Amino acid sequence: DCELSAHCVDGFYCSPERICAAAGTSTEGEGCLTTADCESGLICAAGAFWTECTVPGGGDIGADCTTDLDCVAGLSCVTPTGGVPACVDPPPAMAGTVQPPVLPPWSGADCATDASTPTAYFEVPRGDGMDGDFYRLPFPNDVRRTSSGLSLDGFPTPDTAVSDDVVGRHVSAVESDLGGFSTNPTLFFRFSEPYDWGSLDGSIRLVNVDPDSPDMGQDLGLAWLTTGGQISRYICPNFLAVRTGHGSPLAPDTTYAVILTTQIVNESGASFERSPDLDAMLAGSAPSDPALADAWEAYQPLRDWTGSGMGIAPASILNASVFTTQSEARYDLLRDAVHAADLPAASELVACADGAASSCDDGTVARNCEGADGTVVTEIHGRLSLPIFQEGTAPYETPEQGGRVDLAGPSVVRTEDVCFALTLPAGATMPAEGWPLLIAAHGTGGSFRTALGSGLAEAAASIGAATLAIDLPQHGDRRGDSTQPP
């Protein structure tokens, strides 16, 4: 019998049945289902993306804890009824009943109810600790633009619920890397109580309000999503989501407004009250509150539009978000750098045929020449030397591994020999101008042979076209030393 894994000899661990059992072989950072998969001294715990073998903490019996990671191997972090979480020696489990570790619970955004009358929320953050939940200010919103990027203060992240706050890292990157918002945005508006879905028709407008745009004043197509109740831990209940029409992106570096009119009512048919902060945004003079004064400047395009004769009366506006899309200029520089680079060199070419060994063969059908014979295509494997603009080390899984791209002056950091598969119509004569080419991209867990496995190669061959596919990032040998799934 055992209480701790330290009570067992090397190569064993204290199992849930509270006996010393042979430990597994997975090393630190490798995936696991239970601690039985991990080598001696490690435990299986929830990581940022999956459960993985991890070095446990040093908490002995009775020590305060948050998760099992705070306790020595063999103990569990348990919260007694009405008590404080502590490391304990759990009772023996019955064989076959052991469950994999689960992510600790995260309550999500703090959803306070404080409006005594039906209200359409529009609350400009003051940064004084009294701000409500993040989406009380419609988002995206130019109020959150700064001189250096974006401010997403208050965005909820499960930073204490997981070992690595992946969401928080993305939020920080967005704040520093972006100066505008998506050209395919979804906008979120919150209400203090449920709204009448039937009152939305004809009550939402998406308008170009950019004075420098030739399309200033133009209404655009949109769609919306109605919600009821708590459906997300990131946004509180009673939100309305508005998005652009499918396949109709907005122009880059352009200012737009999404406007909700006072026709929107609650489920009882009563009107919603407009938030005082939005009253200040629509007023003709700047408010004295410094936080509101900065936000007021961001809403100048909306005020100009409503006063131009093209817009609607300010009194008809229940809520509104003014937002500016990202500039594409930085990405033009990246495209130009790709075009200026030398053409990728092909190497290790192999025509898949009976007995041929692919240069990318790893012993699986996803990466060898198996199945290439007897088809309507000729399959060629090889490697292309592709330019890499990301700094650091693949797979860029942690901040220490980097992953930054210098979009202000992109340059090739290194090249990478990437596996590819080219398929040609078998037995056909190539046209003088070459084969039409279909470029295929695999999904997560796929490979450079995706065109053959999906039937695309055969379909292309039937109309006299070739296909080309490569190993996409985080697949094949484009993953550095990582052993985690893509």
Tab-separated table of N, CA and C in Angstrom, residues 295-398:
chain	number	residue	atom	x	y	z
A	295	ALA	N	-13.389	59.279	-25.778
A	295	ALA	CA	-14.338	58.454	-26.522
A	295	ALA	C	-15.174	59.306	-27.467
A	296	TRP	N	-15.519	60.507	-27.042
A	296	TRP	CA	-16.326	61.425	-27.863
A	296	TRP	C	-15.630	61.711	-29.189
A	297	GLU	N	-14.318	61.847	-29.160
A	297	GLU	CA	-13.567	62.078	-30.398
A	297	GLU	C	-13.729	60.897	-31.355
A	298	ALA	N	-13.750	59.683	-30.809
A	298	ALA	CA	-13.885	58.499	-31.658
A	298	ALA	C	-15.244	58.440	-32.339
A	299	TYR	N	-16.240	59.096	-31.767
A	299	TYR	CA	-17.598	59.059	-32.329
A	299	TYR	C	-17.910	60.245	-33.238
A	300	GLN	N	-16.881	61.055	-33.555
A	300	GLN	CA	-17.090	62.188	-34.461
A	300	GLN	C	-17.660	61.754	-35.819
A	301	PRO	N	-17.167	60.664	-36.437
A	301	PRO	CA	-17.737	60.260	-37.735
A	301	PRO	C	-19.235	59.975	-37.670
A	302	LEU	N	-19.701	59.397	-36.572
A	302	LEU	CA	-21.136	59.120	-36.446
A	302	LEU	C	-21.920	60.418	-36.301
A	303	ARG	N	-21.403	61.350	-35.508
A	303	ARG	CA	-22.106	62.633	-35.350
A	303	ARG	C	-22.153	63.388	-36.676
A	304	ASP	N	-21.050	63.341	-37.422
A	304	ASP	CA	-21.038	64.021	-38.720
A	304	ASP	C	-22.065	63.403	-39.664
A	305	TRP	N	-22.176	62.077	-39.627
A	305	TRP	CA	-23.121	61.404	-40.527
A	305	TRP	C	-24.561	61.728	-40.150
A	306	THR	N	-24.869	61.711	-38.850
A	306	THR	CA	-26.242	62.013	-38.447
A	306	THR	C	-26.603	63.461	-38.742
A	307	GLY	N	-25.599	64.336	-38.777
A	307	GLY	CA	-25.879	65.743	-39.055
A	307	GLY	C	-25.793	66.119	-40.515
A	308	SER	N	-25.485	65.146	-41.376
A	308	SER	CA	-25.276	65.446	-42.797
A	308	SER	C	-26.545	65.414	-43.623
A	309	GLY	N	-27.623	64.946	-43.042
A	309	GLY	CA	-28.843	64.772	-43.826
A	309	GLY	C	-28.961	63.380	-44.402
A	310	MET	N	-27.848	62.619	-44.418
A	310	MET	CA	-27.893	61.244	-44.923
A	310	MET	C	-28.280	60.262	-43.822
A	311	GLY	N	-28.032	60.649	-42.576
A	311	GLY	CA	-28.222	59.725	-41.473
A	311	GLY	C	-29.595	59.807	-40.854
A	312	ILE	N	-29.727	59.132	-39.713
A	312	ILE	CA	-30.984	59.153	-38.990
A	312	ILE	C	-30.866	60.143	-37.838
A	313	ALA	N	-31.986	60.511	-37.276
A	313	ALA	CA	-31.984	61.452	-36.162
A	313	ALA	C	-31.323	60.806	-34.948
A	314	PRO	N	-30.460	61.530	-34.252
A	314	PRO	CA	-29.810	60.957	-33.070
A	314	PRO	C	-30.800	60.404	-32.053
A	315	ALA	N	-31.973	61.004	-31.966
A	315	ALA	CA	-32.962	60.530	-30.996
A	315	ALA	C	-33.455	59.125	-31.315
A	316	SER	N	-33.261	58.671	-32.562
A	316	SER	CA	-33.706	57.329	-32.966
A	316	SER	C	-32.654	56.264	-32.693
A	317	ILE	N	-31.483	56.671	-32.211
A	317	ILE	CA	-30.392	55.725	-31.960
A	317	ILE	C	-30.486	55.198	-30.531
A	318	LEU	N	-30.625	53.888	-30.403
A	318	LEU	CA	-30.627	53.254	-29.089
A	318	LEU	C	-29.213	52.887	-28.660
A	319	ASN	N	-28.421	52.399	-29.602
A	319	ASN	CA	-27.041	52.025	-29.317
A	319	ASN	C	-26.258	52.084	-30.616
A	320	ALA	N	-24.953	52.226	-30.507
A	320	ALA	CA	-24.131	52.325	-31.716
A	320	ALA	C	-22.685	51.993	-31.388
A	321	SER	N	-22.037	51.365	-32.344
A	321	SER	CA	-20.597	51.118	-32.258
A	321	SER	C	-19.930	51.725	-33.477
A	322	VAL	N	-18.921	52.538	-33.257
A	322	VAL	CA	-18.100	53.102	-34.331
A	322	VAL	C	-16.765	52.378	-34.285
A	323	PHE	N	-16.357	51.820	-35.410
A	323	PHE	CA	-15.116	51.047	-35.422
A	323	PHE	C	-14.406	51.214	-36.758
A	324	THR	N	-13.089	51.110	-36.717
A	324	THR	CA	-12.245	51.251	-37.905
A	324	THR	C	-11.540	49.932	-38.183
A	325	THR	N	-11.589	49.497	-39.420
A	325	THR	CA	-10.968	48.227	-39.802
A	325	THR	C	-9.448	48.373	-39.883
A	326	GLN	N	-8.765	47.249	-39.831
A	326	GLN	CA	-7.306	47.247	-39.910
A	326	GLN	C	-6.833	47.713	-41.283
A	327	SER	N	-5.652	48.266	-41.288
A	327	SER	CA	-4.984	48.584	-42.547
A	327	SER	C	-4.354	47.319	-43.107
A	328	GLU	N	-4.386	47.185	-44.424
A	328	GLU	CA	-3.754	46.025	-45.060
A	328	GLU	C	-2.337	46.333	-45.534
A	329	ALA	N	-1.877	47.566	-45.279
A	329	ALA	CA	-0.579	47.976	-45.827
A	329	ALA	C	0.556	47.076	-45.348
A	330	ARG	N	0.519	46.669	-44.065
A	330	ARG	CA	1.597	45.828	-43.537
A	330	ARG	C	1.620	44.473	-44.227
A	331	TYR	N	0.447	43.983	-44.573
A	331	TYR	CA	0.375	42.672	-45.212
A	331	TYR	C	0.755	42.769	-46.688
A	332	ASP	N	0.562	43.937	-47.269
A	332	ASP	CA	1.066	44.159	-48.625
A	332	ASP	C	2.587	44.026	-48.644
A	333	LEU	N	3.237	44.541	-47.583
A	333	LEU	CA	4.695	44.432	-47.502
A	333	LEU	C	5.127	42.969	-47.421
A	334	LEU	N	4.366	42.169	-46.683
A	334	LEU	CA	4.683	40.748	-46.577
A	334	LEU	C	4.519	40.064	-47.931
A	335	ARG	N	3.450	40.383	-48.637
A	335	ARG	CA	3.240	39.809	-49.970
A	335	ARG	C	4.356	40.226	-50.915
A	336	ASP	N	4.743	41.508	-50.838
A	336	ASP	CA	5.818	41.985	-51.708
A	336	ASP	C	7.123	41.248	-51.425
A	337	ALA	N	7.385	40.964	-50.135
A	337	ALA	CA	8.607	40.241	-49.776
A	337	ALA	C	8.582	38.818	-50.332
A	338	VAL	N	7.414	38.191	-50.331
A	338	VAL	CA	7.290	36.844	-50.903
A	338	VAL	C	7.555	36.889	-52.402
A	339	HIS	N	6.961	37.867	-53.078
A	339	HIS	CA	7.137	37.971	-54.524
A	339	HIS	C	8.584	38.301	-54.901
A	340	ALA	N	9.273	39.031	-54.030
A	340	ALA	CA	10.648	39.427	-54.334
A	340	ALA	C	11.646	38.301	-54.087
A	341	ALA	N	11.253	37.316	-53.308
A	341	ALA	CA	12.169	36.215	-52.987
A	341	ALA	C	12.348	35.298	-54.196
A	342	ASP	N	13.417	34.518	-54.168
A	342	ASP	CA	13.647	33.544	-55.232
A	342	ASP	C	12.521	32.511	-55.252
A	343	LEU	N	12.270	31.958	-56.425
A	343	LEU	CA	11.284	30.888	-56.523
A	343	LEU	C	11.726	29.700	-55.674
A	344	PRO	N	10.791	29.039	-55.000
A	344	PRO	CA	11.176	27.888	-54.168
A	344	PRO	C	11.867	26.808	-54.992
A	345	ALA	N	12.934	26.271	-54.453
A	345	ALA	CA	13.659	25.191	-55.129
A	345	ALA	C	13.055	23.855	-54.731
A	346	ALA	N	12.858	22.969	-55.709
A	346	ALA	CA	12.337	21.626	-55.448
A	346	ALA	C	13.492	20.643	-55.326
A	347	SER	N	13.375	19.706	-54.401
A	347	SER	CA	14.426	18.708	-54.198
A	347	SER	C	13.798	17.379	-53.784
A	348	GLU	N	14.627	16.332	-53.774
A	348	GLU	CA	14.226	14.994	-53.329
A	348	GLU	C	12.980	14.504	-54.061
A	349	LEU	N	12.930	14.734	-55.374
A	349	LEU	CA	11.754	14.365	-56.162
A	349	LEU	C	11.658	12.854	-56.331
A	350	VAL	N	10.461	12.337	-56.142
A	350	VAL	CA	10.191	10.908	-56.297
A	350	VAL	C	8.856	10.752	-57.009
A	351	ALA	N	8.861	10.015	-58.121
A	351	ALA	CA	7.611	9.667	-58.793
A	351	ALA	C	7.080	8.393	-58.151
A	352	CYS	N	5.947	8.525	-57.460
A	352	CYS	CA	5.397	7.374	-56.746
A	352	CYS	C	4.983	6.290	-57.737
A	353	ALA	N	5.527	5.125	-57.583
A	353	ALA	CA	5.211	3.968	-58.418
A	353	ALA	C	5.487	2.729	-57.585
A	354	ASP	N	5.315	1.579	-58.168
A	354	ASP	CA	5.499	0.327	-57.449
A	354	ASP	C	6.892	0.263	-56.826
A	355	GLY	N	6.939	0.198	-55.499
A	355	GLY	CA	8.207	0.069	-54.796
A	355	GLY	C	8.918	1.375	-54.525
A	356	ALA	N	8.402	2.503	-55.003
A	356	ALA	CA	9.065	3.790	-54.785
A	356	ALA	C	8.937	4.211	-53.326
A	357	ALA	N	9.999	4.819	-52.810
A	357	ALA	CA	10.003	5.299	-51.429
A	357	ALA	C	9.933	6.817	-51.432
A	358	SER	N	8.902	7.362	-50.835
A	358	SER	CA	8.753	8.811	-50.761
A	358	SER	C	9.845	9.413	-49.897
A	359	SER	N	10.323	10.566	-50.284
A	359	SER	CA	11.320	11.274	-49.483
A	359	SER	C	10.723	11.779	-48.173
A	360	CYS	N	9.399	11.726	-48.050
A	360	CYS	CA	8.718	12.198	-46.839
A	360	CYS	C	8.100	11.052	-46.044
A	361	ASP	N	8.458	9.827	-46.398
A	361	ASP	CA	7.849	8.635	-45.802
A	361	ASP	C	8.170	8.545	-44.314
A	362	ASP	N	7.127	8.418	-43.492
A	362	ASP	CA	7.336	8.173	-42.067
A	362	ASP	C	6.715	6.849	-41.645
A	363	GLY	N	6.398	6.022	-42.648
A	363	GLY	CA	5.827	4.715	-42.355
A	363	GLY	C	4.316	4.682	-42.330
A	364	THR	N	3.661	5.827	-42.547
A	364	THR	CA	2.200	5.875	-42.568
A	364	THR	C	1.716	6.185	-43.972
A	365	VAL	N	0.476	5.763	-44.269
A	365	VAL	CA	-0.076	5.984	-45.602
A	365	VAL	C	-0.258	7.464	-45.893
A	366	ALA	N	-0.339	8.284	-44.828
A	366	ALA	CA	-0.520	9.719	-45.026
A	366	ALA	C	0.720	10.381	-45.604
A	367	ARG	N	1.889	9.653	-45.564
A	367	ARG	CA	3.123	10.304	-45.964
A	367	ARG	C	3.997	9.427	-46.865
A	368	ASN	N	3.466	8.303	-47.332
A	368	ASN	CA	4.261	7.485	-48.242
A	368	ASN	C	3.566	7.380	-49.595
A	369	CYS	N	4.033	6.494	-50.431
A	369	CYS	CA	3.482	6.365	-51.787
A	369	CYS	C	2.375	5.323	-51.881
A	370	GLU	N	1.942	4.783	-50.754
A	370	GLU	CA	0.934	3.731	-50.783
A	370	GLU	C	-0.348	4.221	-51.460
A	371	GLY	N	-0.883	3.413	-52.341
A	371	GLY	CA	-2.126	3.756	-53.018
A	371	GLY	C	-1.948	4.576	-54.266
A	372	ALA	N	-0.691	4.874	-54.633
A	372	ALA	CA	-0.454	5.705	-55.815
A	372	ALA	C	-0.604	4.921	-57.107
A	373	ASP	N	-0.379	3.609	-57.069
A	373	ASP	CA	-0.477	2.795	-58.287
A	373	ASP	C	-1.935	2.570	-58.682
A	374	GLY	N	-2.153	2.466	-59.973
A	374	GLY	CA	-3.472	2.113	-60.464
A	374	GLY	C	-4.493	3.214	-60.385
A	375	THR	N	-4.079	4.444	-60.140
A	375	THR	CA	-5.018	5.559	-60.096
A	375	THR	C	-4.948	6.334	-61.400
A	376	VAL	N	-5.825	7.321	-61.523
A	376	VAL	CA	-5.877	8.117	-62.752
A	376	VAL	C	-4.898	9.275	-62.703
A	377	VAL	N	-4.055	9.319	-61.679
A	377	VAL	CA	-3.091	10.409	-61.560
A	377	VAL	C	-1.688	9.845	-61.401
A	378	THR	N	-0.714	10.651	-61.770
A	378	THR	CA	0.683	10.389	-61.449
A	378	THR	C	1.030	11.262	-60.257
A	379	GLU	N	1.532	10.652	-59.175
A	379	GLU	CA	1.804	11.378	-57.936
A	379	GLU	C	3.309	11.548	-57.765
A	380	ILE	N	3.729	12.777	-57.536
A	380	ILE	CA	5.144	13.100	-57.360
A	380	ILE	C	5.331	13.726	-55.984
A	381	HIS	N	6.261	13.187	-55.212
A	381	HIS	CA	6.597	13.737	-53.902
A	381	HIS	C	7.942	14.456	-53.973
A	382	GLY	N	8.124	15.393	-53.084
A	382	GLY	CA	9.395	16.096	-52.988
A	382	GLY	C	9.328	17.127	-51.886
A	383	ARG	N	10.294	18.017	-51.887
A	383	ARG	CA	10.331	19.098	-50.903
A	383	ARG	C	10.524	20.425	-51.614
A	384	LEU	N	9.840	21.451	-51.107
A	384	LEU	CA	9.987	22.817	-51.601
A	384	LEU	C	10.656	23.654	-50.528
A	385	SER	N	11.621	24.456	-50.910
A	385	SER	CA	12.309	25.332	-49.966
A	385	SER	C	11.508	26.624	-49.853
A	386	LEU	N	10.732	26.747	-48.764
A	386	LEU	CA	9.819	27.879	-48.603
A	386	LEU	C	10.383	28.913	-47.631
A	387	PRO	N	10.123	30.200	-47.877
A	387	PRO	CA	10.600	31.247	-46.971
A	387	PRO	C	9.775	31.284	-45.691
A	388	ILE	N	10.439	31.458	-44.562
A	388	ILE	CA	9.786	31.572	-43.261
A	388	ILE	C	10.063	32.967	-42.718
A	389	PHE	N	8.995	33.671	-42.335
A	389	PHE	CA	9.125	35.040	-41.842
A	389	PHE	C	8.998	35.122	-40.322
A	390	GLN	N	8.606	34.028	-39.677
A	390	GLN	CA	8.464	34.024	-38.225
A	390	GLN	C	9.812	33.841	-37.548
A	391	GLU	N	10.080	34.695	-36.577
A	391	GLU	CA	11.277	34.551	-35.771
A	391	GLU	C	11.042	33.484	-34.704
A	392	GLY	N	12.106	32.887	-34.224
A	392	GLY	CA	11.979	31.913	-33.151
A	392	GLY	C	12.062	30.487	-33.641
A	393	THR	N	11.504	29.589	-32.843
A	393	THR	CA	11.616	28.156	-33.081
A	393	THR	C	10.234	27.522	-33.165
A	394	ALA	N	9.989	26.776	-34.247
A	394	ALA	CA	8.722	26.053	-34.376
A	394	ALA	C	8.594	25.037	-33.238
A	395	PRO	N	7.381	24.797	-32.731
A	395	PRO	CA	6.091	25.272	-33.242
A	395	PRO	C	5.584	26.555	-32.599
A	396	TYR	N	6.473	27.371	-32.016
A	396	TYR	CA	6.066	28.657	-31.431
A	396	TYR	C	4.973	28.455	-30.374
A	397	GLU	N	5.133	27.418	-29.580
A	397	GLU	CA	4.097	27.022	-28.625
A	397	GLU	C	4.092	27.894	-27.385
A	398	THR	N	5.237	28.459	-27.039
A	398	THR	CA	5.365	29.286	-25.846
A	398	THR	C	6.000	30.615	-26.229
